[in-house]
mmCIF file of C-alpha atoms in Angstrom:
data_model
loop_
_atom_site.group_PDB
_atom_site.id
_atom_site.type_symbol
_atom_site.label_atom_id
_atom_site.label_comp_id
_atom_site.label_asym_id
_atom_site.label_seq_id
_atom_site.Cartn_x
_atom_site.Cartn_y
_atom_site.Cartn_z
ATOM 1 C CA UNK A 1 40.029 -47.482 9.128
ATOM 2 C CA UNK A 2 41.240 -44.395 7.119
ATOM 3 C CA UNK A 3 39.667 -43.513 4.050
ATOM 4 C CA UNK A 4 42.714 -42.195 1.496
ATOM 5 C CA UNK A 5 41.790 -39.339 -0.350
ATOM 6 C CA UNK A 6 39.260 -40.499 -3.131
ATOM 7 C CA UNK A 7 37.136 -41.963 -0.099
ATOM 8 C CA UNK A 8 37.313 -38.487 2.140
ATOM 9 C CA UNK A 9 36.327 -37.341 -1.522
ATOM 10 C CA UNK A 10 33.571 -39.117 -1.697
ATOM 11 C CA UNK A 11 32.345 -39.012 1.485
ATOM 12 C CA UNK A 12 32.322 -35.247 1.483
ATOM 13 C CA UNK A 13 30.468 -35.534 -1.799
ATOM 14 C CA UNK A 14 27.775 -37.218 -0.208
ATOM 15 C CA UNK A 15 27.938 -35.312 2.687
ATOM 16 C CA UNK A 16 27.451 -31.841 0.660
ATOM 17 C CA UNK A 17 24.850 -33.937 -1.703
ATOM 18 C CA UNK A 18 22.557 -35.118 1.798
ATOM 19 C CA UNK A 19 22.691 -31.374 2.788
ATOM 20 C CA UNK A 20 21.303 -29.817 -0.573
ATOM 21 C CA UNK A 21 18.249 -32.390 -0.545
ATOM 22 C CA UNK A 22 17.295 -31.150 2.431
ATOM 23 C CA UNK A 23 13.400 -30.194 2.049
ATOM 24 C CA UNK A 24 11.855 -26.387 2.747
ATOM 25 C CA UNK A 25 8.477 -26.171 5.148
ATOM 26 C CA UNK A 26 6.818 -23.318 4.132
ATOM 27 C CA UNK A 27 6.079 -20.659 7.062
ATOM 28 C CA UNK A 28 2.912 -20.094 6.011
ATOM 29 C CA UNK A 29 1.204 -23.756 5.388
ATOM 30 C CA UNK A 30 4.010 -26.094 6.474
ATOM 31 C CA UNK A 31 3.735 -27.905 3.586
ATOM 32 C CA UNK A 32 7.097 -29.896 2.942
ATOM 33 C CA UNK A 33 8.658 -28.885 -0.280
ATOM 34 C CA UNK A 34 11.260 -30.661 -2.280
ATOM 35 C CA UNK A 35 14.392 -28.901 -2.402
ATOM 36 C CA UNK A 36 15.216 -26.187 -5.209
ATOM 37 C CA UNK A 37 11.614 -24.960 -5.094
ATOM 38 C CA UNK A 38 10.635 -21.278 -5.168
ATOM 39 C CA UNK A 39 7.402 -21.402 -4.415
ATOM 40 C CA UNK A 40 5.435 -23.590 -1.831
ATOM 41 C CA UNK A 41 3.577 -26.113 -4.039
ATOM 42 C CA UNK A 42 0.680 -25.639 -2.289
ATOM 43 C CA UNK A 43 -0.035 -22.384 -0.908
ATOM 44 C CA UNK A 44 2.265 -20.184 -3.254
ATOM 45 C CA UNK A 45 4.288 -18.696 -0.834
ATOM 46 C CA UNK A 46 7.847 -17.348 -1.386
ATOM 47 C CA UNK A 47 9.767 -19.598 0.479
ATOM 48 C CA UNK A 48 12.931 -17.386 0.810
ATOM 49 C CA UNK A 49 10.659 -14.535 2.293
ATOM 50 C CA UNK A 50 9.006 -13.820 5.627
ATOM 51 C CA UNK A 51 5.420 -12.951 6.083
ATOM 52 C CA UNK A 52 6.654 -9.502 7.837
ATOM 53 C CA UNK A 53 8.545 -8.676 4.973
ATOM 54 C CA UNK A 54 5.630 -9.431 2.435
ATOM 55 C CA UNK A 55 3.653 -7.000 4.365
ATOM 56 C CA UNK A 56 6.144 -4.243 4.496
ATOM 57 C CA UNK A 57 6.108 -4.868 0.446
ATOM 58 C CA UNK A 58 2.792 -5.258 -0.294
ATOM 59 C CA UNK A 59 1.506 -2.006 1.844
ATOM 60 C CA UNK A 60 4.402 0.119 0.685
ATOM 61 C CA UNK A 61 3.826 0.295 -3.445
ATOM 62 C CA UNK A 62 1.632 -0.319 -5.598
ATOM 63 C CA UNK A 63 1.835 -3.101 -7.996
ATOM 64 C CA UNK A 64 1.058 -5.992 -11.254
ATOM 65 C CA UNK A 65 1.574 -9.345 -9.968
ATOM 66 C CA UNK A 66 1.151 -12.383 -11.959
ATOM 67 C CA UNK A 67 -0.153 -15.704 -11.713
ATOM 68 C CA UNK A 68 3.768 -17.389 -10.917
ATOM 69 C CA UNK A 69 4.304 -14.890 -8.270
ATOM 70 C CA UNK A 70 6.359 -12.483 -10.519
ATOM 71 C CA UNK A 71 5.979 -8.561 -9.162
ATOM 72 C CA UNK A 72 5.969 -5.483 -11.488
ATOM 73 C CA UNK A 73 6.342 -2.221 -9.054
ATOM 74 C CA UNK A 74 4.428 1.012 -10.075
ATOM 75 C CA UNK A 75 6.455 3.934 -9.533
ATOM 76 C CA UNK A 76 5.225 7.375 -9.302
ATOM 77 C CA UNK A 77 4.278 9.162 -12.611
ATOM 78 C CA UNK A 78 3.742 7.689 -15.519
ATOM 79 C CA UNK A 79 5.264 3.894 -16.053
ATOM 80 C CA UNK A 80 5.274 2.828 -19.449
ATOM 81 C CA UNK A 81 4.624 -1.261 -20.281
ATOM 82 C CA UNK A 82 5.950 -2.976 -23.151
ATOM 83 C CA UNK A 83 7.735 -5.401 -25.029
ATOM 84 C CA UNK A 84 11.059 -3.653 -25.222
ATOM 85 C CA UNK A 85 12.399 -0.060 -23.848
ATOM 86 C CA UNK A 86 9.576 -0.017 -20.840
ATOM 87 C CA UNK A 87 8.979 0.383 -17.192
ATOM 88 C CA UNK A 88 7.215 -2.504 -17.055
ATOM 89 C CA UNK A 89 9.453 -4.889 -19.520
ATOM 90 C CA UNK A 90 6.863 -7.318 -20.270
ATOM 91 C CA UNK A 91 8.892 -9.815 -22.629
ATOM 92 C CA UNK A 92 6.237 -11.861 -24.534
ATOM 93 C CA UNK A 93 5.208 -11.861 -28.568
ATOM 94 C CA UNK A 94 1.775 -10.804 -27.794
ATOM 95 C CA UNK A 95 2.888 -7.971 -26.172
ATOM 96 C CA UNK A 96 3.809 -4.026 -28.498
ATOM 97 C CA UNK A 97 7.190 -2.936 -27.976
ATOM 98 C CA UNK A 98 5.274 0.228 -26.733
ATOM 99 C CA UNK A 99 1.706 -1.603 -25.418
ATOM 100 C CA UNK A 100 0.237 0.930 -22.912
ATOM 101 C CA UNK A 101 0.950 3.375 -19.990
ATOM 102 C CA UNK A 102 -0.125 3.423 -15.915
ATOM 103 C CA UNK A 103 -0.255 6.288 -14.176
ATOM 104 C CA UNK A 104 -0.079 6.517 -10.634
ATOM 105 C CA UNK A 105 -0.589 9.616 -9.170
ATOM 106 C CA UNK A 106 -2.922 11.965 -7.105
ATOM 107 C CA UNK A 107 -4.227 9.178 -5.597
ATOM 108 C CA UNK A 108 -5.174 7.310 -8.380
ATOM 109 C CA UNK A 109 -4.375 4.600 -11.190
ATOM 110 C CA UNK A 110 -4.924 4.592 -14.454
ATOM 111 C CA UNK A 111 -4.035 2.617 -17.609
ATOM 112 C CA UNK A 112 -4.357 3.642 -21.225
ATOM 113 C CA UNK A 113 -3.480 1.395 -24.565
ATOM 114 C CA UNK A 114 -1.153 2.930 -26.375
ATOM 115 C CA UNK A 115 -2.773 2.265 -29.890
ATOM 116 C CA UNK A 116 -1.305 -1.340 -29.062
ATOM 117 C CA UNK A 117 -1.736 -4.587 -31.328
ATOM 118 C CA UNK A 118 -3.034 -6.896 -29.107
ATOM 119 C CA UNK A 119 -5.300 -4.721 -27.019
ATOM 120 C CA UNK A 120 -5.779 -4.051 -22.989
ATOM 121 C CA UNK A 121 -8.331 -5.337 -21.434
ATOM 122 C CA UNK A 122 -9.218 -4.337 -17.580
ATOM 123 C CA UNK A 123 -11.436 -7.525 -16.504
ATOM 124 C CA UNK A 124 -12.547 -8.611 -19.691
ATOM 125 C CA UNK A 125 -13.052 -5.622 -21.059
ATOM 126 C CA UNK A 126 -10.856 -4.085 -24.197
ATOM 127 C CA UNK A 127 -10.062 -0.982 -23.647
ATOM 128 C CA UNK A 128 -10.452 1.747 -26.548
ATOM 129 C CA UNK A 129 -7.240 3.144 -27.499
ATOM 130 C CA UNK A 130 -5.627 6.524 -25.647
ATOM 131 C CA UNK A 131 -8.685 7.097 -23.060
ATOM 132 C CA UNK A 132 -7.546 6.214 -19.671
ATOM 133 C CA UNK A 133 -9.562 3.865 -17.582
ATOM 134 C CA UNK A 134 -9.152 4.036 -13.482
ATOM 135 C CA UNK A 135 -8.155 0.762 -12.195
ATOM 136 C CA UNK A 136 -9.236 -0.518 -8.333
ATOM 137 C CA UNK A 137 -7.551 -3.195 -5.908
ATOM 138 C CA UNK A 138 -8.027 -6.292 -7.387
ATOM 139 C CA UNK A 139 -8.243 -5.457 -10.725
ATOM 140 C CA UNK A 140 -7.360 -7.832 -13.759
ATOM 141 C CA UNK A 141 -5.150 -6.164 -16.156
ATOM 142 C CA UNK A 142 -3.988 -7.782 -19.640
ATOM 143 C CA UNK A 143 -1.734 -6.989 -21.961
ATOM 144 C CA UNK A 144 -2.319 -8.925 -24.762
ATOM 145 C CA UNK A 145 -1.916 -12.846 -23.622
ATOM 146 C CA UNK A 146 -0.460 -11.047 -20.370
ATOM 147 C CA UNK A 147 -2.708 -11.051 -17.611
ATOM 148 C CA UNK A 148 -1.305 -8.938 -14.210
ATOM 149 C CA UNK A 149 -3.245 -8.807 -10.761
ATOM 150 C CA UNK A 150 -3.604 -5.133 -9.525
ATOM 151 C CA UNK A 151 -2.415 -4.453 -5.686
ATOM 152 C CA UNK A 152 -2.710 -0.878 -4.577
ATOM 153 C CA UNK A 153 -2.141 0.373 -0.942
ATOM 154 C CA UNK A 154 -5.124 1.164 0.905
ATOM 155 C CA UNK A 155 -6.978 4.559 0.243
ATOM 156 C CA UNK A 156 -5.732 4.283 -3.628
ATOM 157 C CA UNK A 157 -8.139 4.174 -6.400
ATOM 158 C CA UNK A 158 -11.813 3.194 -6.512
ATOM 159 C CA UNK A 159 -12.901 -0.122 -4.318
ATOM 160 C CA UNK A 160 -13.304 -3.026 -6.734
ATOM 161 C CA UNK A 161 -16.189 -3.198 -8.454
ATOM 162 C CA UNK A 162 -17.401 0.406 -7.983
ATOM 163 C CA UNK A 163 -17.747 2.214 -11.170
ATOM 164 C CA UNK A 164 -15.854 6.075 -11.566
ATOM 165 C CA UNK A 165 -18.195 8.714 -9.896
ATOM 166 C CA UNK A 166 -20.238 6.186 -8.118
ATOM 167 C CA UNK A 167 -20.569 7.165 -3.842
ATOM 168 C CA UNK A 168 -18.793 5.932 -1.476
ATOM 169 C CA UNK A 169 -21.099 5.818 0.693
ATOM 170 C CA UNK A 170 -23.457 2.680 0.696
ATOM 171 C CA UNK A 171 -26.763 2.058 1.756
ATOM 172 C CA UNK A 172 -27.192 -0.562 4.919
ATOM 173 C CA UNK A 173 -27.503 -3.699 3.785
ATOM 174 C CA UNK A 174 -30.042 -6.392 4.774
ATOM 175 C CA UNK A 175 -29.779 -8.332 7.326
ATOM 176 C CA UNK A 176 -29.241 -12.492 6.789
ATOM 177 C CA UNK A 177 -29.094 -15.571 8.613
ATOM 178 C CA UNK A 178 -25.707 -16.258 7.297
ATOM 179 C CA UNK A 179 -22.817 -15.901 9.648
ATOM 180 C CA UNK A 180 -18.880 -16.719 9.619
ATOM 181 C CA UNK A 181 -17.667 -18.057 13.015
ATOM 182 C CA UNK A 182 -14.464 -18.266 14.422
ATOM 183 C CA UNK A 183 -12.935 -21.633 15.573
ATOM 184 C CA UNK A 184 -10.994 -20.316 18.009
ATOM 185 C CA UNK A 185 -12.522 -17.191 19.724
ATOM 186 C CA UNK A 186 -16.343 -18.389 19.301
ATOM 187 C CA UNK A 187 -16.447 -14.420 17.674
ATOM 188 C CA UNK A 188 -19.424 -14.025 14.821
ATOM 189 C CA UNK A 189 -19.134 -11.916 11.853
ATOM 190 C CA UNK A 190 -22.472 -11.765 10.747
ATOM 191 C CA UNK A 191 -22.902 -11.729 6.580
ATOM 192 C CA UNK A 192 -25.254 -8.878 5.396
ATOM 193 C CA UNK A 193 -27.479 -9.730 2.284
ATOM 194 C CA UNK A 194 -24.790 -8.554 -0.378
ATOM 195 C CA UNK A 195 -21.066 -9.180 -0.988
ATOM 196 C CA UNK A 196 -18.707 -9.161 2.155
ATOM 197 C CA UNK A 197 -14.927 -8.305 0.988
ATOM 198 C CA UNK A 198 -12.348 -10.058 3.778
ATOM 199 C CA UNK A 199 -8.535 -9.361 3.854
ATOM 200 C CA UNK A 200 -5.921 -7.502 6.050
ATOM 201 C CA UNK A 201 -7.098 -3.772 5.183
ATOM 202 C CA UNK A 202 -9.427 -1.843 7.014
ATOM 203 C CA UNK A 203 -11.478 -0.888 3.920
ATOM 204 C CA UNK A 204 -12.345 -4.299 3.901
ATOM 205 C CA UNK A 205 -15.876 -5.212 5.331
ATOM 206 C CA UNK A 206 -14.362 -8.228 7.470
ATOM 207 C CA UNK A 207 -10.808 -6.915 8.000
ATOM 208 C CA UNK A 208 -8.177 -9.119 10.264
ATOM 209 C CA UNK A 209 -5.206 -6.137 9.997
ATOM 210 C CA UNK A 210 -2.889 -8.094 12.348
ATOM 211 C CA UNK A 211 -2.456 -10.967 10.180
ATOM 212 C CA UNK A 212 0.148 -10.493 8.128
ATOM 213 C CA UNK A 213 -0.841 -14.040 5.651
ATOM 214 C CA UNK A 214 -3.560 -12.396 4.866
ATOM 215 C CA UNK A 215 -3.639 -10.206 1.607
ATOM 216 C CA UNK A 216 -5.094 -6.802 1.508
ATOM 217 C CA UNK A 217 -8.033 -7.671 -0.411
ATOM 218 C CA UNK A 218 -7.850 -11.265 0.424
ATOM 219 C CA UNK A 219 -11.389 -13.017 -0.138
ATOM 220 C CA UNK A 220 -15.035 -11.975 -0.744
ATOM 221 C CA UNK A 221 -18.369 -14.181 0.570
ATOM 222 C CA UNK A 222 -21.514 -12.948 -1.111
ATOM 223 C CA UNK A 223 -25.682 -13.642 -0.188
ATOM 224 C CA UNK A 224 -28.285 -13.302 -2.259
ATOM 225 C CA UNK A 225 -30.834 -15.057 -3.130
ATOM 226 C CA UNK A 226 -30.429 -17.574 0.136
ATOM 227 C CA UNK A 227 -27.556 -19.086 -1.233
ATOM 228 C CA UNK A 228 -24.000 -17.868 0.165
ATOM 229 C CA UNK A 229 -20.709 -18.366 -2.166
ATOM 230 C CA UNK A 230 -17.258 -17.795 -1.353
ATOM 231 C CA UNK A 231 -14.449 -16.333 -4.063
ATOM 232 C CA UNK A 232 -10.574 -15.978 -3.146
ATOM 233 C CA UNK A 233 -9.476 -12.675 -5.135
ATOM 234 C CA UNK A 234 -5.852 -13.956 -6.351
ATOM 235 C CA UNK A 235 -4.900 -13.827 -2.811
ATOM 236 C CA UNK A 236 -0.880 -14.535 -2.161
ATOM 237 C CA UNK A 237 -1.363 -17.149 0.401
ATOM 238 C CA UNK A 238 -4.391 -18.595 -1.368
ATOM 239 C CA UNK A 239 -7.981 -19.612 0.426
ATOM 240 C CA UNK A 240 -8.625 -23.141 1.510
ATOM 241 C CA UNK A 241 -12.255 -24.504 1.811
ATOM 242 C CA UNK A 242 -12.780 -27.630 3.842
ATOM 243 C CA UNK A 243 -8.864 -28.321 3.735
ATOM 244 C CA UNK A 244 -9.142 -27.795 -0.279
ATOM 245 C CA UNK A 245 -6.931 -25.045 -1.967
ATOM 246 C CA UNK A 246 -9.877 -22.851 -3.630
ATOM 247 C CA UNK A 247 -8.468 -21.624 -7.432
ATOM 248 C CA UNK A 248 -8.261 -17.855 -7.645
ATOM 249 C CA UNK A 249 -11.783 -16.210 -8.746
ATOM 250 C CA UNK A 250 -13.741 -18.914 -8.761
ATOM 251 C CA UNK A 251 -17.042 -19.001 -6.915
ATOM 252 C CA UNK A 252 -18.059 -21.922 -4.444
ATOM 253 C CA UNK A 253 -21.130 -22.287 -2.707
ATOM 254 C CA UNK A 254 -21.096 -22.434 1.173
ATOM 255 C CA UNK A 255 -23.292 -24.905 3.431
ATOM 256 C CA UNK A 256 -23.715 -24.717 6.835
ATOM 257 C CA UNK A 257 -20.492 -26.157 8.700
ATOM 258 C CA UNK A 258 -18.224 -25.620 5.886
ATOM 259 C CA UNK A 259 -14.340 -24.681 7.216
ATOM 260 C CA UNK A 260 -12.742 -21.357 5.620
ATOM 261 C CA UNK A 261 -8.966 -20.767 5.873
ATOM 262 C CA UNK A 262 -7.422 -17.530 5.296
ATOM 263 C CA UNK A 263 -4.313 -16.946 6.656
ATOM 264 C CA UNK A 264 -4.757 -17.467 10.164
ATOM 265 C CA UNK A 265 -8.367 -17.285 10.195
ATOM 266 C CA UNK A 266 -10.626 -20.501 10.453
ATOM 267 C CA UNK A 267 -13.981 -19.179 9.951
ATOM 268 C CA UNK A 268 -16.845 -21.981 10.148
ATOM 269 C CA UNK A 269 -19.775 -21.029 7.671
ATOM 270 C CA UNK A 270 -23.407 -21.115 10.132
ATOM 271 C CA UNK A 271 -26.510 -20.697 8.010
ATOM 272 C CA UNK A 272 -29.706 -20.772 10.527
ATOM 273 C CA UNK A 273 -32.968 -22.100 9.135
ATOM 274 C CA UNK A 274 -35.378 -19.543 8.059
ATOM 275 C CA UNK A 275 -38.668 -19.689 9.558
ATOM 276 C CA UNK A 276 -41.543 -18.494 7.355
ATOM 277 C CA UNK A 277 -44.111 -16.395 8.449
ATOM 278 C CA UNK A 278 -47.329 -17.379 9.883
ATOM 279 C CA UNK A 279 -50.177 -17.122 7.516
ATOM 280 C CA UNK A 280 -52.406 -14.804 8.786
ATOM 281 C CA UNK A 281 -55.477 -15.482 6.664
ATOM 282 C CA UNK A 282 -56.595 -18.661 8.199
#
């Protein structure tokens, strides 16, 4: 039976309207998400990008990157940040027009408030105006209510959480009875007394450079004190523990069987029982 025009119409409405609800599966987590979304709703991932490409991006240049996802590239030199007129156009009230500099050079970056309003603080800390403070991988940076994730490529800046002149080289640490097994291979990373960093670079001290979900600095599991936590760094991909999305920068303990996720890796926690010491005296 033929349609006349205002039914093809309509049919090719509908047609056109069943093909734009079709939903996105994320590459990463193959979550279904509804259509329009930018971002997978539950691992974060850029669902109009490709794992490869991320990695080509991420290892090339340094960057900020926010809590939504947003990137702010570093260029060579100095890269002003503000408000308006800037490098780094940062467009929010809390923000100075002319709020601070980075500098990104000689293998190293630095930022410096410019004598701003609002203030910079590097992980909590405020910054005193005009004296340049280095900044490591990892790194929280914020520009007045602003608060931007530091990526840098590997061999650039200090490791997090080392302070400016300190070694490189470490002492050994002690040995625990923690491990991290994986599911798949049986392999065991044993966990030294001490904080563990995991994530696709080599610097890291668990380092899995051949998967691209994982982010440079991706994760770090620390032991002390017998009890073994677990902290996702503001990862891209994000850290799952027991099938549970963990927020960025917060610390969970670990028991023995727990399931890790990163990227590709399922790590299963194994804490052995510590045996005590016969008493000699008796």
């Amino acid at each position: 039976m033929a349609l006349g025009a205002e039914g093809e119409a309509l049919a090719f409405a509908a047609g056109n309207r069943t093909q734009m609800a079709v939903s996105s599966e994320c590459p990463v987590c193959h979550t279904s998400n509804p259509p329009g979304e930018i971002y997978c709703g539950d691992c974060g991932f850029l669902l109009a990008s490709t794992p490869g490409a991320v990695l080509e991006a991420e290892d090339a240049q340094p960057r900020l990157v926010a809590a939504d996802g947003r990137e702010f590239a570093l260029n060579p030199g100095r890269n002003r940040v503000g408000r308006i007129d800037a490098d780094l156009l940062v467009a929010d009230p809390s923000v100075s027009r002319t709020h601070a500099a980075i500098t990104f050079e000689g293998g190293h970056c630095r930022v410096e408030d410019l004598g701003s309003t609002n203030g910079t603080r590097v992980n909590g800390q405020r910054l005193t105006p005009n004296v340049p403070r280095d900044l490591a991988d990892g790194d929280e940076v914020a520009f007045g209510a602003v608060t931007l994730r530091v990526v840098l490529p590997e061999g650039v800046g200090l490791e997090a959480g080392q302070s400016e002149g300190e070694s490189e080289a470490a002492p050994a640490a002690a040995a625990s009875p923690a491990y991290l097994v994986a599911e798949e291979s049986g392999t065991e990373y044993p966990l030294p007394v001490g904080t563990t960093t995991i994530g696709r670079r080599s610097a890291n001290t668990l380092a899995f450079p051949g998967d691209p979900y994982l982010s440079g600095r991706h994760a770090e599991v620390r032991f002390e004190d017998m009890v073994l936590t677990f902290m996702d760094l503001g990862s891209t991909n994000g850290s799952f523990l027991n099938e549970e999305r963990v927020p960025p920068h917060e610390v969970r303990t670990l028991s023995d069987g727990d399931l890790l996720v990163l990227g590709q890796q399922r790590l299963r926690v194994r804490l052995e029982p510590v045996i005590e010491a016969p008493d000699d005296r008796c």
